[in-house]
mmCIF file of C-alpha atoms and ligand atoms in Angstrom:
data_model
loop_
_atom_site.group_PDB
_atom_site.id
_atom_site.type_symbol
_atom_site.label_atom_id
_atom_site.label_comp_id
_atom_site.label_asym_id
_atom_site.label_seq_id
_atom_site.Cartn_x
_atom_site.Cartn_y
_atom_site.Cartn_z
ATOM 1 C CA MET A 314 4.662 -46.716 8.819
ATOM 2 C CA GLY A 315 4.510 -50.519 8.768
ATOM 3 C CA GLN A 316 6.986 -53.303 8.267
ATOM 4 C CA ARG A 317 8.717 -51.894 5.232
ATOM 5 C CA ARG A 318 12.400 -51.034 5.348
ATOM 6 C CA LYS A 319 13.187 -47.525 6.518
ATOM 7 C CA ILE A 320 15.514 -45.184 4.677
ATOM 8 C CA GLY A 321 16.725 -41.964 6.243
ATOM 9 C CA VAL A 322 17.948 -39.153 4.024
ATOM 10 C CA ILE A 323 19.789 -36.393 5.853
ATOM 11 C CA GLY A 324 19.899 -33.240 3.781
ATOM 12 C CA GLY A 325 16.818 -32.461 1.727
ATOM 13 C CA GLY A 326 18.389 -30.371 -1.004
ATOM 14 C CA GLN A 327 18.820 -31.216 -4.637
ATOM 15 C CA ILE A 328 20.347 -34.664 -4.205
ATOM 16 C CA GLY A 329 18.244 -35.573 -1.175
ATOM 17 C CA GLY A 330 15.017 -34.761 -3.027
ATOM 18 C CA VAL A 331 15.853 -37.034 -5.956
ATOM 19 C CA ILE A 332 16.882 -39.838 -3.588
ATOM 20 C CA VAL A 333 13.495 -39.698 -1.872
ATOM 21 C CA GLN A 334 11.657 -39.674 -5.176
ATOM 22 C CA LEU A 335 13.549 -42.682 -6.514
ATOM 23 C CA ALA A 336 13.374 -44.645 -3.264
ATOM 24 C CA VAL A 337 9.585 -44.257 -3.228
ATOM 25 C CA GLU A 338 9.297 -44.981 -6.937
ATOM 26 C CA ARG A 339 11.293 -48.183 -6.577
ATOM 27 C CA GLU A 340 9.508 -49.123 -3.343
ATOM 28 C CA LEU A 341 12.805 -49.610 -1.564
ATOM 29 C CA GLY A 342 11.237 -48.591 1.713
ATOM 30 C CA ASP A 343 9.529 -45.799 3.610
ATOM 31 C CA VAL A 344 11.612 -42.668 3.632
ATOM 32 C CA VAL A 345 12.283 -40.041 6.270
ATOM 33 C CA LEU A 346 13.802 -36.856 4.915
ATOM 34 C CA PHE A 347 15.606 -34.656 7.438
ATOM 35 C CA ASP A 348 16.675 -31.058 6.918
ATOM 36 C CA VAL A 349 17.345 -28.059 9.127
ATOM 37 C CA VAL A 350 15.461 -25.700 6.825
ATOM 38 C CA GLU A 351 11.960 -25.355 8.166
ATOM 39 C CA GLY A 352 9.275 -26.711 5.870
ATOM 40 C CA LEU A 353 11.668 -27.929 3.187
ATOM 41 C CA PRO A 354 11.692 -31.649 3.969
ATOM 42 C CA GLN A 355 7.959 -31.613 4.775
ATOM 43 C CA GLY A 356 7.152 -29.855 1.508
ATOM 44 C CA LYS A 357 9.292 -32.104 -0.643
ATOM 45 C CA THR A 358 7.978 -35.312 0.858
ATOM 46 C CA LEU A 359 4.356 -34.179 0.689
ATOM 47 C CA ASP A 360 4.852 -33.509 -2.996
ATOM 48 C CA ILE A 361 6.380 -36.939 -3.584
ATOM 49 C CA TRP A 362 3.807 -38.694 -1.426
ATOM 50 C CA ALA A 363 1.063 -37.085 -3.490
ATOM 51 C CA ALA A 364 2.532 -38.705 -6.578
ATOM 52 C CA SER A 365 2.684 -42.167 -5.002
ATOM 53 C CA PRO A 366 -0.688 -43.426 -6.301
ATOM 54 C CA LEU A 367 0.426 -42.562 -9.830
ATOM 55 C CA LEU A 368 3.876 -44.035 -9.225
ATOM 56 C CA ARG A 369 2.056 -47.145 -7.986
ATOM 57 C CA SER A 370 4.112 -47.076 -4.821
ATOM 58 C CA ASP A 371 2.875 -47.896 -1.348
ATOM 59 C CA CYS A 372 6.016 -46.526 0.234
ATOM 60 C CA CYS A 373 5.561 -43.228 1.948
ATOM 61 C CA ALA A 374 7.849 -40.317 2.605
ATOM 62 C CA ILE A 375 7.748 -37.928 5.526
ATOM 63 C CA GLY A 376 9.779 -34.817 6.209
ATOM 64 C CA THR A 377 11.223 -33.783 9.550
ATOM 65 C CA SER A 378 13.610 -31.458 11.322
ATOM 66 C CA ASP A 379 13.784 -33.718 14.344
ATOM 67 C CA TYR A 380 16.540 -36.313 14.392
ATOM 68 C CA LYS A 381 14.538 -38.693 16.522
ATOM 69 C CA ASP A 382 12.353 -39.494 13.505
ATOM 70 C CA LEU A 383 15.373 -41.332 12.090
ATOM 71 C CA ALA A 384 15.071 -43.975 14.803
ATOM 72 C CA GLY A 385 15.331 -47.479 13.414
ATOM 73 C CA CYS A 386 16.497 -46.572 9.906
ATOM 74 C CA ASP A 387 18.004 -49.492 7.954
ATOM 75 C CA VAL A 388 19.893 -47.123 5.688
ATOM 76 C CA ALA A 389 20.969 -43.507 6.190
ATOM 77 C CA ILE A 390 22.106 -41.451 3.215
ATOM 78 C CA ILE A 391 23.854 -38.206 4.053
ATOM 79 C CA THR A 392 23.698 -35.311 1.623
ATOM 80 C CA ALA A 393 23.747 -32.514 4.195
ATOM 81 C CA GLY A 394 26.183 -29.747 3.463
ATOM 82 C CA VAL A 395 26.867 -26.990 1.024
ATOM 83 C CA PRO A 396 27.514 -27.794 -2.642
ATOM 84 C CA ARG A 397 30.071 -26.224 -4.967
ATOM 85 C CA LYS A 398 29.738 -22.977 -6.832
ATOM 86 C CA PRO A 399 31.617 -22.254 -10.068
ATOM 87 C CA GLY A 400 35.345 -21.933 -9.405
ATOM 88 C CA MET A 401 35.169 -23.920 -6.165
ATOM 89 C CA SER A 402 36.780 -27.307 -5.758
ATOM 90 C CA ARG A 403 35.175 -30.013 -3.653
ATOM 91 C CA ASP A 404 37.948 -29.406 -1.128
ATOM 92 C CA ASP A 405 36.810 -25.810 -0.576
ATOM 93 C CA LEU A 406 33.770 -27.231 1.194
ATOM 94 C CA LEU A 407 35.850 -29.018 3.805
ATOM 95 C CA LYS A 408 35.517 -26.902 6.934
ATOM 96 C CA VAL A 409 31.829 -26.107 6.834
ATOM 97 C CA ASN A 410 30.768 -29.592 5.861
ATOM 98 C CA VAL A 411 32.851 -31.288 8.576
ATOM 99 C CA GLU A 412 31.118 -29.051 11.136
ATOM 100 C CA ILE A 413 27.751 -30.198 9.838
ATOM 101 C CA MET A 414 28.919 -33.826 9.927
ATOM 102 C CA LYS A 415 29.708 -33.555 13.639
ATOM 103 C CA THR A 416 26.024 -33.085 14.423
ATOM 104 C CA VAL A 417 24.851 -35.625 11.870
ATOM 105 C CA ALA A 418 27.265 -38.330 13.077
ATOM 106 C CA GLY A 419 26.259 -37.883 16.721
ATOM 107 C CA ASN A 420 22.603 -38.285 15.846
ATOM 108 C CA LEU A 421 23.213 -41.353 13.694
ATOM 109 C CA LYS A 422 24.922 -42.994 16.613
ATOM 110 C CA ARG A 423 22.083 -42.018 18.896
ATOM 111 C CA TYR A 424 19.058 -42.861 16.750
ATOM 112 C CA CYS A 425 20.058 -45.425 14.134
ATOM 113 C CA PRO A 426 23.294 -47.132 15.180
ATOM 114 C CA GLY A 427 22.416 -50.209 13.096
ATOM 115 C CA ALA A 428 22.017 -48.354 9.791
ATOM 116 C CA PHE A 429 24.123 -48.797 6.695
ATOM 117 C CA VAL A 430 25.405 -45.269 6.172
ATOM 118 C CA ILE A 431 26.162 -43.843 2.743
ATOM 119 C CA VAL A 432 27.858 -40.446 2.700
ATOM 120 C CA VAL A 433 27.405 -38.243 -0.356
ATOM 121 C CA SER A 434 28.526 -34.837 0.979
ATOM 122 C CA ASN A 435 31.794 -33.442 -0.354
ATOM 123 C CA PRO A 436 34.745 -33.474 -0.085
ATOM 124 C CA LEU A 437 33.632 -37.064 -0.083
ATOM 125 C CA ASP A 438 36.635 -39.014 1.165
ATOM 126 C CA VAL A 439 37.120 -36.753 4.173
ATOM 127 C CA MET A 440 33.420 -36.490 4.926
ATOM 128 C CA VAL A 441 32.995 -40.250 5.096
ATOM 129 C CA TYR A 442 36.114 -40.504 7.257
ATOM 130 C CA ALA A 443 34.588 -37.846 9.505
ATOM 131 C CA CYS A 444 31.261 -39.656 9.644
ATOM 132 C CA GLN A 445 32.798 -42.918 10.787
ATOM 133 C CA LYS A 446 35.248 -41.312 13.195
ATOM 134 C CA LEU A 447 32.719 -39.001 14.796
ATOM 135 C CA SER A 448 29.926 -41.573 15.012
ATOM 136 C CA GLY A 449 32.060 -44.515 16.076
ATOM 137 C CA LEU A 450 29.903 -46.819 13.928
ATOM 138 C CA ALA A 451 31.496 -49.964 12.495
ATOM 139 C CA ALA A 452 33.659 -49.142 9.471
ATOM 140 C CA ARG A 453 31.974 -51.804 7.342
ATOM 141 C CA MET A 454 28.646 -50.006 7.875
ATOM 142 C CA VAL A 455 29.882 -46.573 6.797
ATOM 143 C CA CYS A 456 30.879 -45.862 3.206
ATOM 144 C CA GLY A 457 31.015 -43.061 0.696
ATOM 145 C CA MET A 458 29.400 -42.659 -2.707
ATOM 146 C CA ALA A 459 31.808 -41.546 -5.409
ATOM 147 C CA GLY A 460 33.153 -44.474 -7.409
ATOM 148 C CA VAL A 461 29.723 -45.607 -8.587
ATOM 149 C CA LEU A 462 29.122 -42.129 -9.967
ATOM 150 C CA ASP A 463 32.590 -41.606 -11.447
ATOM 151 C CA SER A 464 32.394 -45.059 -13.038
ATOM 152 C CA ALA A 465 28.917 -44.311 -14.431
ATOM 153 C CA ARG A 466 30.183 -41.100 -16.006
ATOM 154 C CA PHE A 467 33.075 -42.973 -17.549
ATOM 155 C CA ARG A 468 30.720 -45.686 -18.814
ATOM 156 C CA ALA A 469 28.345 -43.155 -20.372
ATOM 157 C CA PHE A 470 31.183 -41.430 -22.235
ATOM 158 C CA VAL A 471 32.657 -44.740 -23.435
ATOM 159 C CA ALA A 472 29.271 -46.034 -24.613
ATOM 160 C CA ASP A 473 28.746 -42.850 -26.567
ATOM 161 C CA ALA A 474 32.200 -42.968 -28.178
ATOM 162 C CA VAL A 475 31.929 -46.648 -29.136
ATOM 163 C CA GLY A 476 28.280 -46.358 -30.147
ATOM 164 C CA VAL A 477 26.960 -49.132 -27.899
ATOM 165 C CA SER A 478 24.465 -49.507 -25.092
ATOM 166 C CA VAL A 479 25.554 -48.132 -21.737
ATOM 167 C CA GLU A 480 24.418 -51.459 -20.324
ATOM 168 C CA ASP A 481 27.306 -53.238 -21.979
ATOM 169 C CA VAL A 482 30.047 -50.988 -20.659
ATOM 170 C CA THR A 483 31.705 -51.750 -17.338
ATOM 171 C CA ALA A 484 34.338 -49.571 -15.752
ATOM 172 C CA LEU A 485 36.087 -49.020 -12.437
ATOM 173 C CA VAL A 486 37.176 -45.583 -11.301
ATOM 174 C CA LEU A 487 39.185 -45.809 -8.078
ATOM 175 C CA GLY A 488 40.838 -43.310 -5.760
ATOM 176 C CA GLY A 489 39.605 -40.080 -4.231
ATOM 177 C CA HIS A 490 36.564 -38.224 -5.562
ATOM 178 C CA GLY A 491 38.337 -35.339 -7.244
ATOM 179 C CA ASP A 492 41.021 -34.447 -9.720
ATOM 180 C CA THR A 493 43.186 -37.324 -8.507
ATOM 181 C CA MET A 494 40.648 -40.063 -9.264
ATOM 182 C CA VAL A 495 42.039 -43.119 -11.021
ATOM 183 C CA PRO A 496 39.991 -44.462 -13.973
ATOM 184 C CA LEU A 497 41.299 -47.970 -14.623
ATOM 185 C CA THR A 498 41.055 -48.041 -18.398
ATOM 186 C CA ARG A 499 42.612 -51.510 -18.418
ATOM 187 C CA TYR A 500 39.517 -52.865 -16.693
ATOM 188 C CA CYS A 501 37.005 -51.061 -18.896
ATOM 189 C CA THR A 502 35.217 -53.435 -21.246
ATOM 190 C CA VAL A 503 32.300 -53.531 -23.628
ATOM 191 C CA ASN A 504 30.683 -56.795 -22.651
ATOM 192 C CA GLY A 505 34.112 -58.286 -21.954
ATOM 193 C CA VAL A 506 35.913 -56.705 -24.919
ATOM 194 C CA PRO A 507 38.708 -54.442 -23.649
ATOM 195 C CA VAL A 508 37.907 -50.855 -24.601
ATOM 196 C CA GLY A 509 41.430 -50.477 -26.054
ATOM 197 C CA GLU A 510 40.346 -52.742 -28.895
ATOM 198 C CA LEU A 511 37.420 -50.517 -29.753
ATOM 199 C CA LEU A 512 38.707 -46.971 -29.251
ATOM 200 C CA PRO A 513 42.008 -45.241 -30.090
ATOM 201 C CA ALA A 514 44.244 -44.349 -27.146
ATOM 202 C CA GLU A 515 43.671 -40.587 -27.643
ATOM 203 C CA THR A 516 39.905 -41.012 -27.378
ATOM 204 C CA ILE A 517 40.271 -43.024 -24.176
ATOM 205 C CA ALA A 518 42.638 -40.405 -22.744
ATOM 206 C CA ALA A 519 40.110 -37.678 -23.549
ATOM 207 C CA ILE A 520 37.345 -39.688 -21.846
ATOM 208 C CA VAL A 521 39.532 -40.100 -18.756
ATOM 209 C CA GLU A 522 40.018 -36.329 -18.593
ATOM 210 C CA ARG A 523 36.337 -35.624 -19.134
ATOM 211 C CA THR A 524 35.437 -38.083 -16.380
ATOM 212 C CA LYS A 525 37.782 -36.362 -13.927
ATOM 213 C CA ASN A 526 36.160 -33.013 -14.718
ATOM 214 C CA ALA A 527 32.594 -34.207 -15.202
ATOM 215 C CA GLY A 528 31.423 -32.786 -11.875
ATOM 216 C CA ALA A 529 32.941 -29.378 -12.634
ATOM 217 C CA GLU A 530 31.449 -29.466 -16.138
ATOM 218 C CA VAL A 531 27.986 -29.663 -14.575
ATOM 219 C CA VAL A 532 28.781 -26.996 -11.942
ATOM 220 C CA ASN A 533 29.935 -24.591 -14.655
ATOM 221 C CA LEU A 534 26.778 -25.120 -16.671
ATOM 222 C CA LEU A 535 24.317 -24.949 -13.770
ATOM 223 C CA LYS A 536 26.094 -22.076 -11.975
ATOM 224 C CA THR A 537 23.813 -22.475 -8.944
ATOM 225 C CA GLY A 538 24.683 -25.966 -7.723
ATOM 226 C CA SER A 539 26.238 -29.260 -8.626
ATOM 227 C CA ALA A 540 25.108 -32.523 -10.204
ATOM 228 C CA PHE A 541 22.148 -34.018 -8.393
ATOM 229 C CA VAL A 542 20.440 -36.735 -10.412
ATOM 230 C CA SER A 543 23.480 -38.920 -11.051
ATOM 231 C CA PRO A 544 24.716 -38.736 -7.425
ATOM 232 C CA ALA A 545 21.222 -39.639 -6.185
ATOM 233 C CA VAL A 546 20.923 -42.637 -8.511
ATOM 234 C CA SER A 547 24.412 -43.780 -7.509
ATOM 235 C CA ALA A 548 23.695 -43.603 -3.789
ATOM 236 C CA LEU A 549 20.478 -45.560 -4.238
ATOM 237 C CA GLU A 550 22.290 -48.246 -6.201
ATOM 238 C CA MET A 551 24.433 -48.791 -3.104
ATOM 239 C CA ALA A 552 21.451 -48.669 -0.747
ATOM 240 C CA GLN A 553 19.643 -51.256 -2.845
ATOM 241 C CA ALA A 554 22.677 -53.577 -2.839
ATOM 242 C CA TYR A 555 22.602 -53.505 0.952
ATOM 243 C CA LEU A 556 18.835 -53.757 1.453
ATOM 244 C CA GLN A 557 18.440 -56.610 -1.003
ATOM 245 C CA ASP A 558 21.728 -58.343 -0.138
ATOM 246 C CA LYS A 559 22.728 -58.199 -3.786
ATOM 247 C CA ARG A 560 26.463 -58.476 -3.176
ATOM 248 C CA ARG A 561 27.209 -55.973 -5.911
ATOM 249 C CA LEU A 562 30.827 -55.392 -6.812
ATOM 250 C CA CYS A 563 31.163 -51.647 -7.147
ATOM 251 C CA VAL A 564 33.578 -48.890 -6.267
ATOM 252 C CA CYS A 565 32.907 -46.909 -3.154
ATOM 253 C CA ALA A 566 34.872 -45.080 -0.514
ATOM 254 C CA ALA A 567 35.666 -47.727 2.091
ATOM 255 C CA GLN A 568 37.957 -47.697 5.085
ATOM 256 C CA CYS A 569 41.194 -49.389 4.076
ATOM 257 C CA ASN A 570 43.447 -51.154 6.509
ATOM 258 C CA GLY A 571 46.461 -51.731 4.335
ATOM 259 C CA GLU A 572 44.591 -52.546 1.121
ATOM 260 C CA TYR A 573 46.017 -50.645 -1.848
ATOM 261 C CA GLY A 574 48.613 -49.170 0.512
ATOM 262 C CA ALA A 575 45.999 -47.058 2.330
ATOM 263 C CA GLN A 576 45.991 -47.321 6.102
ATOM 264 C CA GLY A 577 43.197 -46.178 8.367
ATOM 265 C CA TYR A 578 41.315 -43.822 6.063
ATOM 266 C CA TYR A 579 38.667 -43.895 3.353
ATOM 267 C CA ILE A 580 39.285 -43.945 -0.380
ATOM 268 C CA GLY A 581 37.572 -45.338 -3.470
ATOM 269 C CA VAL A 582 38.241 -49.063 -3.909
ATOM 270 C CA PRO A 583 36.269 -51.971 -5.383
ATOM 271 C CA VAL A 584 34.090 -53.555 -2.712
ATOM 272 C CA ILE A 585 31.261 -56.008 -2.350
ATOM 273 C CA ILE A 586 28.099 -54.575 -0.816
ATOM 274 C CA GLY A 587 25.590 -56.977 0.707
ATOM 275 C CA SER A 588 23.558 -57.300 3.867
ATOM 276 C CA GLY A 589 26.788 -57.189 5.880
ATOM 277 C CA GLY A 590 27.541 -53.701 4.540
ATOM 278 C CA ILE A 591 30.984 -53.443 2.984
ATOM 279 C CA GLU A 592 31.574 -57.164 3.096
ATOM 280 C CA ARG A 593 34.913 -57.194 1.372
ATOM 281 C CA ILE A 594 37.458 -54.973 -0.320
ATOM 282 C CA VAL A 595 38.504 -56.531 -3.612
ATOM 283 C CA GLU A 596 42.214 -56.101 -4.168
ATOM 284 C CA LEU A 597 43.332 -55.856 -7.782
ATOM 285 C CA LYS A 598 46.909 -55.930 -8.910
ATOM 286 C CA LEU A 599 47.631 -52.437 -10.182
ATOM 287 C CA ASN A 600 50.430 -51.733 -12.650
ATOM 288 C CA ALA A 601 53.125 -49.182 -11.860
ATOM 289 C CA ALA A 602 51.314 -46.204 -13.409
ATOM 290 C CA GLU A 603 48.033 -47.064 -11.683
ATOM 291 C CA GLN A 604 49.820 -47.546 -8.383
ATOM 292 C CA ALA A 605 51.492 -44.156 -8.706
ATOM 293 C CA ALA A 606 48.178 -42.478 -9.546
ATOM 294 C CA PHE A 607 46.474 -44.204 -6.602
ATOM 295 C CA ALA A 608 49.289 -43.232 -4.231
ATOM 296 C CA ASN A 609 48.920 -39.630 -5.374
ATOM 297 C CA SER A 610 45.199 -39.797 -4.657
ATOM 298 C CA CYS A 611 45.914 -41.226 -1.183
ATOM 299 C CA ARG A 612 48.355 -38.428 -0.459
ATOM 300 C CA HIS A 613 45.740 -35.846 -1.352
ATOM 301 C CA VAL A 614 43.092 -37.430 0.890
ATOM 302 C CA ARG A 615 45.540 -37.687 3.796
ATOM 303 C CA GLU A 616 46.519 -34.038 3.400
ATOM 304 C CA MET A 617 42.894 -32.993 3.666
ATOM 305 C CA ILE A 618 42.314 -35.173 6.723
ATOM 306 C CA ASP A 619 45.395 -33.626 8.330
ATOM 307 C CA ALA A 620 44.073 -30.126 7.579
ATOM 308 C CA VAL A 621 41.068 -30.699 9.862
ATOM 309 C CA GLN A 622 41.232 -30.115 13.614
ATOM 310 C CA TRP A 623 39.691 -33.342 14.865
HETATM 311 N N1 APR B 800 21.843 -30.708 8.858
HETATM 312 C C1 APR B 800 21.057 -31.202 7.884
HETATM 313 N N2 APR B 800 20.973 -30.666 6.673
HETATM 314 C C2 APR B 800 21.708 -29.586 6.427
HETATM 315 C C3 APR B 800 22.566 -29.021 7.382
HETATM 316 C C4 APR B 800 22.604 -29.617 8.652
HETATM 317 N N3 APR B 800 23.371 -29.143 9.623
HETATM 318 N N4 APR B 800 23.168 -27.945 6.829
HETATM 319 C C5 APR B 800 22.715 -27.857 5.574
HETATM 320 N N5 APR B 800 21.837 -28.847 5.324
HETATM 321 C C6 APR B 800 21.047 -29.096 4.139
HETATM 322 C C7 APR B 800 20.667 -27.821 3.430
HETATM 323 O O1 APR B 800 19.574 -27.194 4.081
HETATM 324 C C8 APR B 800 20.298 -28.329 2.039
HETATM 325 O O2 APR B 800 18.916 -28.568 1.918
HETATM 326 O O3 APR B 800 21.762 -29.831 3.172
HETATM 327 C C9 APR B 800 21.094 -29.650 1.934
HETATM 328 C C10 APR B 800 22.103 -29.646 0.812
HETATM 329 O O4 APR B 800 21.414 -29.556 -0.360
HETATM 330 P P1 APR B 800 21.925 -28.683 -1.602
HETATM 331 O O5 APR B 800 22.485 -27.408 -1.122
HETATM 332 O O6 APR B 800 20.839 -28.666 -2.604
HETATM 333 O O7 APR B 800 23.169 -29.552 -2.132
HETATM 334 P P2 APR B 800 23.170 -30.880 -3.027
HETATM 335 O O8 APR B 800 23.341 -30.513 -4.452
HETATM 336 O O9 APR B 800 22.028 -31.761 -2.644
HETATM 337 O O10 APR B 800 24.550 -31.532 -2.552
HETATM 338 C C11 APR B 800 24.725 -31.978 -1.217
HETATM 339 O O11 APR B 800 26.433 -33.555 -1.785
HETATM 340 O O12 APR B 800 27.552 -33.916 -3.791
HETATM 341 C C12 APR B 800 27.581 -33.302 -2.546
HETATM 342 O O13 APR B 800 28.965 -31.390 -2.987
HETATM 343 C C13 APR B 800 27.665 -31.810 -2.676
HETATM 344 O O14 APR B 800 28.270 -31.504 -0.398
HETATM 345 C C14 APR B 800 27.204 -31.384 -1.319
HETATM 346 C C15 APR B 800 26.145 -32.420 -0.985
#
């Protein structure tokens, strides 16, 4: 590998595989895919590497089961863990995935302490808290992917209902990644036009509900796993913002220190991502209903953190 940026992907399952494919396709950097399952990361990366001439990409991907190959990564994206099965909530994954995170966090600290870390594993808000706490890496360099995905789902549904391009719809979905997420319909616009002027209130309410359940909708249809393309694209959007210092304003799980009333834990808030990592949390003035919904989301995240023996 040469002077290109280096992206580590920890967990070579469904989401991890798509992340590697897209990172190579977009030439974001050389990719190292880590997994504990023997042969899996090597097989997936060989397959993607073989496509690189046709993808016109000079970035390469290698697979490994040895953490030391992550040395020097600029970005580390963590998808290791078990996904949901029908009937399971994201929270049901808590215990087993925190155990996995212990090992992952220790190795991040050891081999790539300068990386911008994006956690994808669920239950997201607790997993990213665990990653930062157990690795001791700077909070601005550790974040969680949820808001970009939840906002994208919301945007897709709104674009469809209005009958416009998805490109023109902006939306912010804050809070925890679960049933308590907080879609801010007030801030949803179609190229600046508030969505309330284009859709009846009942339609917007239905879109809010569908957004909250969009992950479960996929789980129920697939039966053998959870969404994997949209989470992968969302995580890469964040990686790209960091690698290219784009200073994107997007929602991600960031460690709050009083912002939005959250103290010392991670939850979905609007942030700016640039070469400094999470450079800033953008505080919006929420109305009473939004504040109540956000506080409820915070309570839920705190309860889950308290349920873990740290
Ligand atoms: N270290 C590294 N990888 C691990 C470990 C570990 N200790 N334990 C499991 N894995 C790997 C598995 O071998 C598997 O390849 O994590 C991968 C997870 O992939 P999938 O089961 O396909 O799950 P995926 O759909 O990619 O979702 C991953 O993201 O959205 C969340 O809820 C989802 O927590 C889940 C995670």
